[in-house]
XYZ file of C-alpha atoms in Angstrom:
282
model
C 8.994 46.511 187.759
C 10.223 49.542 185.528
C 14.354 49.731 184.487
C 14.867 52.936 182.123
C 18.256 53.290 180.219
C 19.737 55.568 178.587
C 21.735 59.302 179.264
C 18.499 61.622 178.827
C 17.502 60.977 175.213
C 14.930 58.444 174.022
C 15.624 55.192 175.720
C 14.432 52.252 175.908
C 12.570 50.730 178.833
C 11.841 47.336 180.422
C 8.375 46.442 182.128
C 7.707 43.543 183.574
C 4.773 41.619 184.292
C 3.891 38.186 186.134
C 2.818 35.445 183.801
C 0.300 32.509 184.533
C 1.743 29.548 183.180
C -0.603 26.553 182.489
C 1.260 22.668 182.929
C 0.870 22.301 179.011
C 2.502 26.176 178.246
C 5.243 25.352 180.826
C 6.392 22.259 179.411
C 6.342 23.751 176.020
C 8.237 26.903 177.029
C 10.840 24.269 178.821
C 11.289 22.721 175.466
C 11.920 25.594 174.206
C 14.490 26.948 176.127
C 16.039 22.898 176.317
C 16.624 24.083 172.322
C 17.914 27.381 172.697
C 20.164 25.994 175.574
C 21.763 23.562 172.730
C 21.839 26.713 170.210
C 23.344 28.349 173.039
C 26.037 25.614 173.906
C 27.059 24.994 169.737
C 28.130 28.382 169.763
C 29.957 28.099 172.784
C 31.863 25.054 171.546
C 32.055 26.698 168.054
C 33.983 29.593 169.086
C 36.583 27.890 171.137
C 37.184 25.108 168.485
C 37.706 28.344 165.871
C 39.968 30.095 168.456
C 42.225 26.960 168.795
C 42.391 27.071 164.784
C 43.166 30.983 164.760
C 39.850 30.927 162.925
C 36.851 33.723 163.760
C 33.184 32.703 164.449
C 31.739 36.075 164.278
C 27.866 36.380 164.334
C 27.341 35.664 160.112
C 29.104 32.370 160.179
C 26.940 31.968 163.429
C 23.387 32.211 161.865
C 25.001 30.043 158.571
C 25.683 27.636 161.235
C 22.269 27.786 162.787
C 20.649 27.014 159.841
C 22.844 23.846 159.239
C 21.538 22.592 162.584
C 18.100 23.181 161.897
C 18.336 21.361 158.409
C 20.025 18.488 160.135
C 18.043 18.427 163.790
C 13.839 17.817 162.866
C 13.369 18.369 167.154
C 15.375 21.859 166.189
C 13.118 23.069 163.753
C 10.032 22.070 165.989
C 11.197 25.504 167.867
C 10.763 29.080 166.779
C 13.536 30.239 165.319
C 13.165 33.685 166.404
C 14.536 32.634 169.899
C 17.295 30.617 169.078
C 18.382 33.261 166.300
C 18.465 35.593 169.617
C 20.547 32.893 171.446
C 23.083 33.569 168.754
C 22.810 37.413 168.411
C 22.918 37.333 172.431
C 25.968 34.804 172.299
C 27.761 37.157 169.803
C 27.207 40.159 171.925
C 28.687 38.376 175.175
C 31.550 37.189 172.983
C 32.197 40.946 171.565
C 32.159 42.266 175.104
C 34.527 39.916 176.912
C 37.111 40.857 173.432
C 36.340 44.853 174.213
C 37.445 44.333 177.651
C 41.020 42.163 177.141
C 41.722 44.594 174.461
C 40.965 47.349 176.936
C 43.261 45.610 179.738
C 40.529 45.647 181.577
C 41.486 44.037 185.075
C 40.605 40.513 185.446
C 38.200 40.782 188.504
C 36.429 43.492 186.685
C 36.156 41.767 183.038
C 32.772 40.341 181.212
C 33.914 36.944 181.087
C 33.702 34.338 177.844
C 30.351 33.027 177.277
C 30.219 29.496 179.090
C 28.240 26.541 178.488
C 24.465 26.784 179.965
C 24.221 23.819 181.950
C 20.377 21.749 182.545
C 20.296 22.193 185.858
C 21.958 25.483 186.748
C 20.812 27.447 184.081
C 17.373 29.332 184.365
C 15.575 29.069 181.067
C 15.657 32.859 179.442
C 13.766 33.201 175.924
C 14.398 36.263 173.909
C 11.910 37.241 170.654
C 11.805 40.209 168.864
C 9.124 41.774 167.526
C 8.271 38.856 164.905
C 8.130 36.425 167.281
C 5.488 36.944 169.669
C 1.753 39.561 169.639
C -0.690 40.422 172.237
C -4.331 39.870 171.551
C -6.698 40.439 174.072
C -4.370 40.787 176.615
C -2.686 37.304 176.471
C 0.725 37.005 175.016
C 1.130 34.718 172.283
C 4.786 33.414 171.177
C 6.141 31.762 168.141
C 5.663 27.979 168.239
C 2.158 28.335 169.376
C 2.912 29.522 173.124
C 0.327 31.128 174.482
C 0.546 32.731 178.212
C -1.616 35.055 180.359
C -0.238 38.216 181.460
C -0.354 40.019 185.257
C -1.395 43.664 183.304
C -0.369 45.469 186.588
C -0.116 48.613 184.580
C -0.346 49.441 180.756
C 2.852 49.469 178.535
C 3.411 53.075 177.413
C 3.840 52.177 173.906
C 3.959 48.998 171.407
C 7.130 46.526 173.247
C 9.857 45.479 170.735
C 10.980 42.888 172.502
C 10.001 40.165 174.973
C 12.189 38.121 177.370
C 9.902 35.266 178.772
C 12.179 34.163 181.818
C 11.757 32.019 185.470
C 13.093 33.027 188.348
C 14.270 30.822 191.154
C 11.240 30.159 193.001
C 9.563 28.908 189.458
C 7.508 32.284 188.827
C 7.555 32.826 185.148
C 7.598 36.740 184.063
C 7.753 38.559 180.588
C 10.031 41.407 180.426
C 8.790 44.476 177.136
C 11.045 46.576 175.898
C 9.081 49.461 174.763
C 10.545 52.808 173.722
C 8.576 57.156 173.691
C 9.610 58.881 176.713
C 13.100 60.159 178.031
C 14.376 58.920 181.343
C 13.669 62.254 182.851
C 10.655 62.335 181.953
C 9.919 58.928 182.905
C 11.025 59.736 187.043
C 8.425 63.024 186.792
C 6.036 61.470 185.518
C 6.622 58.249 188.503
C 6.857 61.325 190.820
C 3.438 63.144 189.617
C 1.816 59.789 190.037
C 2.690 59.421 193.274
C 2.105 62.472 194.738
C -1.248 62.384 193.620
C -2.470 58.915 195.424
C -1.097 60.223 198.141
C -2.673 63.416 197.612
C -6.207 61.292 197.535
C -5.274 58.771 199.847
C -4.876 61.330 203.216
C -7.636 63.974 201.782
C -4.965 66.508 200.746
C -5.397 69.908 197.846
C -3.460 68.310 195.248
C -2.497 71.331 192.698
C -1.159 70.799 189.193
C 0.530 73.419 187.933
C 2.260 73.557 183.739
C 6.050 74.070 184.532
C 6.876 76.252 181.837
C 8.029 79.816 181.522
C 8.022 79.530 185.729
C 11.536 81.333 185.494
C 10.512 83.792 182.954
C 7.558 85.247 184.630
C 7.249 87.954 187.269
C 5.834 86.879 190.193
C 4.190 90.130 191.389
C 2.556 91.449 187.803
C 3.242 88.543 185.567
C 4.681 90.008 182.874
C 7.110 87.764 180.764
C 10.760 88.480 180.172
C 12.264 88.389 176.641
C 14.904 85.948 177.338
C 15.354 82.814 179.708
C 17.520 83.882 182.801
C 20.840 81.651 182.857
C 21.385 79.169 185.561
C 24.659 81.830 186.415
C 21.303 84.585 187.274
C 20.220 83.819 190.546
C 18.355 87.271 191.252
C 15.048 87.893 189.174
C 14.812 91.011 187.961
C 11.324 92.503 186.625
C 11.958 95.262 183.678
C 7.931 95.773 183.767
C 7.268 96.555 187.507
C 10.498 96.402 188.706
C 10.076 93.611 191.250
C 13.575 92.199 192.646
C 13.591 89.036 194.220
C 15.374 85.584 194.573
C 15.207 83.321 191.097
C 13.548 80.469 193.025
C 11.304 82.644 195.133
C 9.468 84.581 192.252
C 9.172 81.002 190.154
C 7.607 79.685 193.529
C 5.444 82.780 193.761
C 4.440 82.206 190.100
C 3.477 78.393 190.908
C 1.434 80.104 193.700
C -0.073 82.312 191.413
C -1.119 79.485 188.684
C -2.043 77.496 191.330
C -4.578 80.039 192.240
C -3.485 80.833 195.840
C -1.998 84.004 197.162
C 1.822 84.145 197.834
C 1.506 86.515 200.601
C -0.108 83.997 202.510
C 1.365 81.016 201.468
C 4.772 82.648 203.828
C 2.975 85.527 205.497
C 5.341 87.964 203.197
C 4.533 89.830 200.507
C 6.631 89.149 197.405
C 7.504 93.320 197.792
C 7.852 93.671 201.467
C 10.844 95.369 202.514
C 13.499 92.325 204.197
C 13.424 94.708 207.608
C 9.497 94.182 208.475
C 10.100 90.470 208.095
C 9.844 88.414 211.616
C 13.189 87.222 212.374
């Protein structure tokens, strides 16, 4: 599974892959996430003690906290810390974004809600580590704390991930979910969309032809000369100041496809990019 998002610039990207969990990697990931659970839980009970007081427990006195646990818990500090610091980072976030949206009046069906305790049995375990927390090496990933867990490569990553979530879903499947940045979200869907089309192309025996996108509404369709400037969206005739050709915008930029994709426009329709509109069939 891909999720890009983003408004059109760089954005980041999850992909997500099916892990293969040995009995001895499963029972340490569920001690794991029984720590980051407590983590998870101290804050919980740390905010609403400071609310009662009128005091803040913002992120800072969050981590300070943190590390008084780990000093005083030894079964803490027997887990990563990269994870549970992310339990309090994530904690902090949920906690900023149920504020934004009672400040905002937001209405009450429609509001992020406080961060609640995580209980044993209802929560699914959900590990976040950034980039100094896990590697992959030789295609296995390996996480802090000496977690080590095949991956289902289904596809490569685009670029080096970030960020891992390491997460199971009801049915007991474990996954790992990269954040990986390098492409825009636009490009991301063409690129989907040229893959596609050609294992389709293969799969029923069809002419797949690839054809480079730019300058399309720039060129002449009939002699292929170039015009000076772009035409604006507001333009929708194409006018050639070389041959003279006139003709639809999208028409000449699908005759120059045509043309770059080495096939003749006149028979692509049966019409000539310059036959008169009366001597067409109705």
């Amino acid at each position: 599974m891909t999720e890009w998002s983003g408004d059109g610039e760089t954005s980041p990207a999850r992909f997500t892959f099916r892990l293969r969990v040995s009995s001895t990697a499963a029972a340490a990931l569920l001690a794991e996430w029984g720590r980051i659970r407590w983590v998870w839980n101290q804050c919980v009970a740390e905010s609403r003690a400071a609310h009662k007081t009128g005091k803040t427990s913002g992120p800072a006195r969050l981590d300070r906290l943190l590390t008084g646990w780990r000093g005083q818990h030894e079964w803490l500090r027997g887990g990563a810390s990269v994870p549970q610091q992310q339990a309090v980072r994530d904690f902090a976030k949920a906690r900023a974004k149920a504020l934004k949206d009672i400040k905002g009046r937001v209405p009450v069906r429609q509001r992020t809600g406080m961060p609640r305790f995580k209980k044993k049995d209802l929560a699914p375990p959900t590990m976040n580590y950034t980039r100094r927390g896990f590697r992959l090496k030789d295609g296995r990933l390996h996480l802090a704390g000496g977690i080590s867990l095949s991956v289902v490569w289904s596809r490569p990553l685009p670029s080096d991930p970030s960020s891992v979530r390491v997460y199971r879903d009801a049915h007991g499947h474990w996954y790992a979910s990269f954040v990986v940045q390098a492409r825009k979200a636009a490009d991301a869907g063409i690129s989907a969309t040229k893959r596609e089309l050609i294992n389709m192309a293969r799969k029923h025996g069809r002419d797949l032809r690839l054809v480079h996108p730019a300058h399309t509404t720039m060129d002449c369709g009939r002699c292929g000369a170039r015009a000076k400037h772009a035409l604006p969206l507001s333009e929708r005739t194409y006018t050639c100041t070389v041959c003279g050709a006139v003709s639809p915008r999208d028409k000449n930029s699908a005759h120059v496809m045509l043309v770059r994709a080495g096939l003749n426009p006149a028979g692509a329709d049966r019409v000539g990019l310059d036959r008169p509109q009366g001597d067409r069939a109705a």
